Amino acid sequence: MNAIFSLPEATTHAVRVDQIFYGLLILSGSTMLLVFALLIIFAARYRRGSNAKRGPLPEIVNREFEIGWTSATLFLFGFLFWWASSADIKGIAAPANALEVHVLAKQWMWKTQHSNGAREINALHVPVDQPVRLVMTSQDAIHSFFVPAFRVKQDVLPGQDTSIWFQATRTGVFPLLCAEYCGTNHSAMRGRIVVMRQEDYANWLTKQPEGDDLAHVGAKLFVAQGCSGCHAESSSVHAPKLTGLYGRTVQLSDGRQVKADDQYIRDSILQPKRDIVAGYEPIMPSFAGLLDDGEIQSLTAYVRSLGSEKAGAVTEQQND
């Protein structure tokens, strides 16, 4: 059936999506054929002037049969909902060992950055048989990251981080498209995903121009923007410490609790008075308009890197 649409199944997710698609296609086609067959049979059998027996339907047809087909339809609907939603739920959380790549969309290009700092424009090289998590944001309009062969599509929003993950199952070059109208050159916002053997990807990555990874760029911004004056471990200002913050549940002054994820960190940078941590005064200024999305991604990566006391100590020594 894949030959009909000329789209290869290039990820583990694509297999699940195609199974659901073809299952619904077969079920819908069978239902349509049954309805049209019954329509033609009844139209011919009970046409005006025919000798077909007419009269009230048997009681079993009026009650048990109607209850039966209604219950069967409800059960089928529930099964289809569970089947399709379970595939979507599996695609939400990336595996712990996923390779993380940051994506910045802008009119009209895709900018990607690997964990070691290697950067690409309108291209993304990834290894086969290894999960890859994309953390994405937009610099301007709403875009949509769409790789047809992977069966993955995710809106990329300004002022918000979105993520998606996939695991490629075959090597090759696959087109990357923007599936959301984003301006004059929307149709030209194209790229390519290059899936390589793992050893080839490792060789490719080592040959890329060296650059600071996001966490190191974020560490420099942390100092340059004056954040370390309040949030560093040695600071005398009464401000929340960031070591070990990422992924933790934070108690807010209004009684709410939030998880310190990428979106929480972004909101804390751009809207610091929105979620005030319990026990602290709302003294942090907003950096809206002072930092672009790429810099916010870097600062978020830096905070994420402070996942333990040891990581925080090492990073502070590097800053010093």
Tab-separated table of C-alpha atoms in Angstrom:
chain	number	residue	atom	x	y	z
A	1	MET	CA	0.000	0.000	0.000
A	2	ASN	CA	2.913	2.356	0.603
A	3	ALA	CA	3.582	2.426	-3.116
A	4	ILE	CA	0.212	4.091	-3.604
A	5	PHE	CA	1.354	7.220	-1.785
A	6	SER	CA	5.117	6.900	-2.535
A	7	LEU	CA	5.944	7.694	1.080
A	8	PRO	CA	8.432	5.394	2.821
A	9	GLU	CA	8.002	4.434	6.458
A	10	ALA	CA	11.214	5.977	7.742
A	11	THR	CA	10.557	6.039	11.514
A	12	THR	CA	9.035	3.828	14.170
A	13	HIS	CA	6.229	6.362	14.504
A	14	ALA	CA	5.447	6.126	10.792
A	15	VAL	CA	4.624	2.428	11.122
A	16	ARG	CA	2.014	3.120	13.827
A	17	VAL	CA	0.508	6.024	11.925
A	18	ASP	CA	0.182	3.990	8.727
A	19	GLN	CA	-1.394	1.067	10.562
A	20	ILE	CA	-4.053	3.386	11.982
A	21	PHE	CA	-4.582	5.103	8.628
A	22	TYR	CA	-5.015	1.902	6.659
A	23	GLY	CA	-7.166	0.390	9.410
A	24	LEU	CA	-9.536	3.359	9.320
A	25	LEU	CA	-9.468	3.348	5.504
A	26	ILE	CA	-10.470	-0.334	5.344
A	27	LEU	CA	-13.143	0.082	8.030
A	28	SER	CA	-14.605	3.183	6.383
A	29	GLY	CA	-14.550	1.540	2.944
A	30	SER	CA	-16.214	-1.612	4.259
A	31	THR	CA	-18.922	0.406	6.013
A	32	MET	CA	-19.568	2.427	2.872
A	33	LEU	CA	-19.827	-0.701	0.725
A	34	LEU	CA	-22.218	-2.307	3.222
A	35	VAL	CA	-24.457	0.761	3.338
A	36	PHE	CA	-24.572	1.130	-0.444
A	37	ALA	CA	-25.166	-2.621	-0.912
A	38	LEU	CA	-28.080	-2.586	1.519
A	39	LEU	CA	-29.431	0.569	-0.103
A	40	ILE	CA	-29.418	-1.028	-3.551
A	41	ILE	CA	-30.867	-4.348	-2.284
A	42	PHE	CA	-33.699	-2.682	-0.377
A	43	ALA	CA	-34.405	-0.250	-3.192
A	44	ALA	CA	-34.747	-3.162	-5.637
A	45	ARG	CA	-36.617	-5.514	-3.305
A	46	TYR	CA	-39.145	-3.023	-1.968
A	47	ARG	CA	-39.663	-0.968	-5.088
A	48	ARG	CA	-43.201	0.069	-5.905
A	49	GLY	CA	-45.195	-2.833	-7.323
A	50	SER	CA	-42.900	-5.608	-6.032
A	51	ASN	CA	-44.312	-8.699	-4.315
A	52	ALA	CA	-42.014	-8.375	-1.297
A	53	LYS	CA	-43.716	-8.979	2.035
A	54	ARG	CA	-44.454	-5.791	3.926
A	55	GLY	CA	-45.702	-5.102	7.428
A	56	PRO	CA	-44.524	-4.464	10.975
A	57	LEU	CA	-41.004	-5.651	11.816
A	58	PRO	CA	-40.569	-8.498	14.314
A	59	GLU	CA	-40.204	-7.378	17.924
A	60	ILE	CA	-36.630	-8.723	18.098
A	61	VAL	CA	-35.597	-6.416	15.250
A	62	ASN	CA	-37.239	-3.395	16.864
A	63	ARG	CA	-35.526	-3.914	20.230
A	64	GLU	CA	-32.677	-6.442	20.564
A	65	PHE	CA	-31.234	-5.831	17.101
A	66	GLU	CA	-31.212	-2.057	17.515
A	67	ILE	CA	-29.645	-2.292	20.977
A	68	GLY	CA	-27.039	-4.697	19.575
A	69	TRP	CA	-25.861	-2.587	16.639
A	70	THR	CA	-25.883	0.589	18.762
A	71	SER	CA	-23.733	-1.099	21.436
A	72	ALA	CA	-21.392	-2.564	18.814
A	73	THR	CA	-20.951	0.853	17.202
A	74	LEU	CA	-20.203	2.437	20.578
A	75	PHE	CA	-17.666	-0.286	21.382
A	76	LEU	CA	-16.004	0.133	17.991
A	77	PHE	CA	-15.771	3.904	18.458
A	78	GLY	CA	-14.185	3.435	21.896
A	79	PHE	CA	-11.658	0.958	20.481
A	80	LEU	CA	-10.689	3.277	17.621
A	81	PHE	CA	-10.303	6.209	20.007
A	82	TRP	CA	-8.040	4.136	22.294
A	83	TRP	CA	-6.027	2.774	19.366
A	84	ALA	CA	-5.337	6.168	17.770
A	85	SER	CA	-4.803	8.096	21.013
A	86	SER	CA	-2.401	5.484	22.409
A	87	ALA	CA	-0.131	5.999	19.402
A	88	ASP	CA	-0.160	9.779	19.977
A	89	ILE	CA	0.523	9.398	23.690
A	90	LYS	CA	3.522	7.161	22.974
A	91	GLY	CA	4.929	9.929	20.798
A	92	ILE	CA	4.793	12.618	23.495
A	93	ALA	CA	7.602	11.685	25.875
A	94	ALA	CA	11.005	11.084	24.320
A	95	PRO	CA	13.196	8.237	25.648
A	96	ALA	CA	15.763	9.199	28.256
A	97	ASN	CA	18.650	8.448	25.876
A	98	ALA	CA	17.302	10.658	23.083
A	99	LEU	CA	19.765	12.863	21.219
A	100	GLU	CA	18.663	16.485	21.760
A	101	VAL	CA	18.739	18.989	18.903
A	102	HIS	CA	17.512	22.584	19.100
A	103	VAL	CA	15.571	24.049	16.186
A	104	LEU	CA	14.923	27.749	15.553
A	105	ALA	CA	12.395	28.594	12.828
A	106	LYS	CA	12.380	32.006	11.172
A	107	GLN	CA	11.147	33.506	7.928
A	108	TRP	CA	12.076	31.543	5.928
A	109	MET	CA	14.572	28.953	7.123
A	110	TRP	CA	15.227	26.228	9.668
A	111	LYS	CA	18.265	26.675	11.928
A	112	THR	CA	19.393	23.612	13.887
A	113	GLN	CA	22.051	23.165	16.555
A	114	HIS	CA	23.444	19.892	17.851
A	115	SER	CA	24.497	19.173	21.418
A	116	ASN	CA	28.179	19.821	20.635
A	117	GLY	CA	27.430	23.224	19.102
A	118	ALA	CA	27.457	22.169	15.421
A	119	ARG	CA	24.982	24.296	13.460
A	120	GLU	CA	23.079	23.739	10.226
A	121	ILE	CA	20.673	25.759	8.087
A	122	ASN	CA	17.781	24.026	6.315
A	123	ALA	CA	19.354	20.665	7.110
A	124	LEU	CA	19.546	18.211	9.961
A	125	HIS	CA	21.848	15.199	10.164
A	126	VAL	CA	20.739	12.435	12.545
A	127	PRO	CA	21.808	8.841	13.223
A	128	VAL	CA	19.633	5.859	12.321
A	129	ASP	CA	18.112	3.659	15.062
A	130	GLN	CA	18.588	6.296	17.754
A	131	PRO	CA	15.814	8.473	19.227
A	132	VAL	CA	16.159	12.186	18.478
A	133	ARG	CA	14.320	14.899	20.429
A	134	LEU	CA	13.795	18.288	18.805
A	135	VAL	CA	13.258	21.332	21.010
A	136	MET	CA	11.797	24.029	18.775
A	137	THR	CA	10.779	27.664	18.885
A	138	SER	CA	10.011	30.376	16.344
A	139	GLN	CA	11.621	33.777	16.005
A	140	ASP	CA	8.663	35.392	14.255
A	141	ALA	CA	5.510	33.759	12.860
A	142	ILE	CA	3.907	30.383	13.518
A	143	HIS	CA	5.659	27.632	11.558
A	144	SER	CA	5.095	23.877	11.423
A	145	PHE	CA	7.882	21.298	11.313
A	146	PHE	CA	6.707	18.565	8.921
A	147	VAL	CA	8.609	15.537	7.631
A	148	PRO	CA	6.162	13.442	5.538
A	149	ALA	CA	8.333	10.309	5.487
A	150	PHE	CA	8.576	10.414	9.295
A	151	ARG	CA	4.839	11.074	9.786
A	152	VAL	CA	5.710	13.808	12.275
A	153	LYS	CA	4.350	17.347	12.298
A	154	GLN	CA	4.592	19.866	15.122
A	155	ASP	CA	3.690	23.551	15.271
A	156	VAL	CA	6.626	25.812	16.102
A	157	LEU	CA	5.408	28.846	18.035
A	158	PRO	CA	6.924	32.238	18.842
A	159	GLY	CA	7.501	32.747	22.550
A	160	GLN	CA	7.005	29.083	23.397
A	161	ASP	CA	9.026	25.879	23.256
A	162	THR	CA	7.518	22.838	21.583
A	163	SER	CA	9.129	19.457	21.161
A	164	ILE	CA	8.796	16.294	19.140
A	165	TRP	CA	10.835	13.133	18.844
A	166	PHE	CA	11.405	10.383	16.315
A	167	GLN	CA	13.603	7.381	15.701
A	168	ALA	CA	14.650	6.866	12.108
A	169	THR	CA	14.675	3.284	10.849
A	170	ARG	CA	16.310	3.742	7.453
A	171	THR	CA	19.091	5.870	6.033
A	172	GLY	CA	18.529	8.414	3.295
A	173	VAL	CA	17.606	12.022	2.633
A	174	PHE	CA	14.047	13.090	3.439
A	175	PRO	CA	12.370	16.441	2.697
A	176	LEU	CA	11.523	18.848	5.513
A	177	LEU	CA	8.623	21.247	4.951
A	178	CYS	CA	6.811	24.061	6.724
A	179	ALA	CA	3.147	23.036	6.933
A	180	GLU	CA	1.821	26.367	8.267
A	181	TYR	CA	1.448	29.439	6.038
A	182	CYS	CA	4.055	31.804	7.460
A	183	GLY	CA	4.428	34.563	4.902
A	184	THR	CA	5.463	35.370	1.345
A	185	ASN	CA	8.122	32.678	0.950
A	186	HIS	CA	6.311	29.985	2.910
A	187	SER	CA	6.524	27.531	-0.001
A	188	ALA	CA	10.310	28.007	-0.155
A	189	MET	CA	10.824	27.177	3.514
A	190	ARG	CA	12.224	23.746	2.843
A	191	GLY	CA	15.029	21.634	4.189
A	192	ARG	CA	16.243	18.068	4.385
A	193	ILE	CA	16.751	15.440	7.062
A	194	VAL	CA	19.828	13.305	6.413
A	195	VAL	CA	19.668	9.975	8.239
A	196	MET	CA	23.091	8.343	8.485
A	197	ARG	CA	24.553	5.181	9.927
A	198	GLN	CA	25.611	5.801	13.505
A	199	GLU	CA	29.327	5.536	12.772
A	200	ASP	CA	28.961	7.863	9.766
A	201	TYR	CA	27.049	10.365	11.897
A	202	ALA	CA	29.768	10.298	14.551
A	203	ASN	CA	32.409	10.974	11.888
A	204	TRP	CA	30.321	13.753	10.369
A	205	LEU	CA	29.808	15.394	13.747
A	206	THR	CA	33.538	15.435	14.553
A	207	LYS	CA	34.298	17.155	11.230
A	208	GLN	CA	31.906	20.068	11.846
A	209	PRO	CA	33.336	23.457	12.888
A	210	GLU	CA	33.813	23.529	16.631
A	211	GLY	CA	31.506	25.779	18.583
A	212	ASP	CA	30.245	26.196	22.088
A	213	ASP	CA	27.274	24.038	22.891
A	214	LEU	CA	24.043	25.693	24.012
A	215	ALA	CA	24.776	25.238	27.697
A	216	HIS	CA	28.146	26.987	27.404
A	217	VAL	CA	26.631	29.805	25.325
A	218	GLY	CA	23.918	30.121	27.958
A	219	ALA	CA	26.538	30.228	30.739
A	220	LYS	CA	28.223	33.196	29.048
A	221	LEU	CA	24.869	34.947	28.579
A	222	PHE	CA	24.060	34.241	32.214
A	223	VAL	CA	27.050	36.339	33.211
A	224	ALA	CA	26.816	38.942	30.425
A	225	GLN	CA	23.162	39.737	31.157
A	226	GLY	CA	23.810	40.102	34.881
A	227	CYS	CA	21.832	37.012	35.907
A	228	SER	CA	24.742	35.688	37.963
A	229	GLY	CA	24.583	38.781	40.157
A	230	CYS	CA	21.378	37.433	41.729
A	231	HIS	CA	21.149	33.720	40.947
A	232	ALA	CA	24.728	32.553	41.431
A	233	GLU	CA	25.420	30.405	44.485
A	234	SER	CA	27.742	33.083	45.895
A	235	SER	CA	25.268	35.955	45.392
A	236	SER	CA	24.050	37.886	48.420
A	237	VAL	CA	20.754	38.780	46.715
A	238	HIS	CA	17.769	36.757	47.950
A	239	ALA	CA	16.872	35.078	44.635
A	240	PRO	CA	16.018	31.453	43.766
A	241	LYS	CA	19.063	29.271	43.191
A	242	LEU	CA	19.122	27.436	39.888
A	243	THR	CA	21.240	24.409	40.740
A	244	GLY	CA	19.010	21.340	40.618
A	245	LEU	CA	15.976	23.415	39.597
A	246	TYR	CA	15.180	21.829	36.230
A	247	GLY	CA	12.507	19.153	36.421
A	248	ARG	CA	11.685	19.922	40.048
A	249	THR	CA	8.262	20.926	41.380
A	250	VAL	CA	8.283	24.594	42.421
A	251	GLN	CA	5.994	25.999	45.110
A	252	LEU	CA	4.620	29.433	44.136
A	253	SER	CA	3.597	32.286	46.395
A	254	ASP	CA	-0.076	31.982	45.401
A	255	GLY	CA	-0.223	28.346	46.497
A	256	ARG	CA	0.143	26.799	43.046
A	257	GLN	CA	2.773	24.267	42.114
A	258	VAL	CA	4.463	24.115	38.722
A	259	LYS	CA	7.106	21.930	37.157
A	260	ALA	CA	10.345	23.693	36.231
A	261	ASP	CA	10.461	22.703	32.566
A	262	ASP	CA	11.536	24.584	29.440
A	263	GLN	CA	8.332	26.625	29.290
A	264	TYR	CA	8.548	27.608	32.959
A	265	ILE	CA	12.115	28.865	32.477
A	266	ARG	CA	11.113	30.830	29.369
A	267	ASP	CA	8.177	32.408	31.185
A	268	SER	CA	10.386	33.252	34.162
A	269	ILE	CA	12.773	35.115	31.858
A	270	LEU	CA	10.142	36.995	29.848
A	271	GLN	CA	7.338	37.285	32.452
A	272	PRO	CA	9.094	37.046	35.833
A	273	LYS	CA	6.102	38.377	37.810
A	274	ARG	CA	3.777	35.687	36.486
A	275	ASP	CA	4.956	32.804	38.713
A	276	ILE	CA	6.582	34.123	41.887
A	277	VAL	CA	8.415	31.450	43.865
A	278	ALA	CA	7.237	31.172	47.464
A	279	GLY	CA	9.476	33.043	49.855
A	280	TYR	CA	10.908	35.461	47.280
A	281	GLU	CA	10.059	39.018	46.278
A	282	PRO	CA	9.118	39.880	42.647
A	283	ILE	CA	12.290	41.876	42.004
A	284	MET	CA	13.459	40.263	38.757
A	285	PRO	CA	13.107	42.511	35.659
A	286	SER	CA	11.652	41.229	32.414
A	287	PHE	CA	14.040	40.410	29.572
A	288	ALA	CA	11.315	40.597	26.914
A	289	GLY	CA	12.766	42.418	23.906
A	290	LEU	CA	16.303	42.135	25.271
A	291	LEU	CA	16.866	38.480	24.377
A	292	ASP	CA	15.983	36.703	21.158
A	293	ASP	CA	14.639	33.155	21.004
A	294	GLY	CA	18.045	31.669	20.310
A	295	GLU	CA	19.475	33.293	23.448
A	296	ILE	CA	16.515	32.092	25.531
A	297	GLN	CA	17.130	28.563	24.243
A	298	SER	CA	20.762	28.869	25.340
A	299	LEU	CA	19.847	30.120	28.810
A	300	THR	CA	17.307	27.305	29.168
A	301	ALA	CA	19.964	24.770	28.180
A	302	TYR	CA	22.300	26.261	30.782
A	303	VAL	CA	19.699	25.971	33.550
A	304	ARG	CA	19.002	22.413	32.407
A	305	SER	CA	22.697	21.625	32.729
A	306	LEU	CA	22.580	22.618	36.423
A	307	GLY	CA	20.767	19.406	37.215
A	308	SER	CA	22.952	18.531	40.195
A	309	GLU	CA	25.118	20.202	42.781
A	310	LYS	CA	28.190	18.824	41.018
A	311	ALA	CA	27.112	20.237	37.641
A	312	GLY	CA	26.456	23.630	39.192
A	313	ALA	CA	29.847	23.735	40.885
A	314	VAL	CA	31.671	22.789	37.697
A	315	THR	CA	29.799	25.420	35.664
A	316	GLU	CA	30.506	28.172	38.200
A	317	GLN	CA	34.206	27.347	38.096
A	318	GLN	CA	34.074	27.625	34.291
A	319	ASN	CA	32.347	31.018	34.582
A	320	ASP	CA	35.003	32.220	37.003
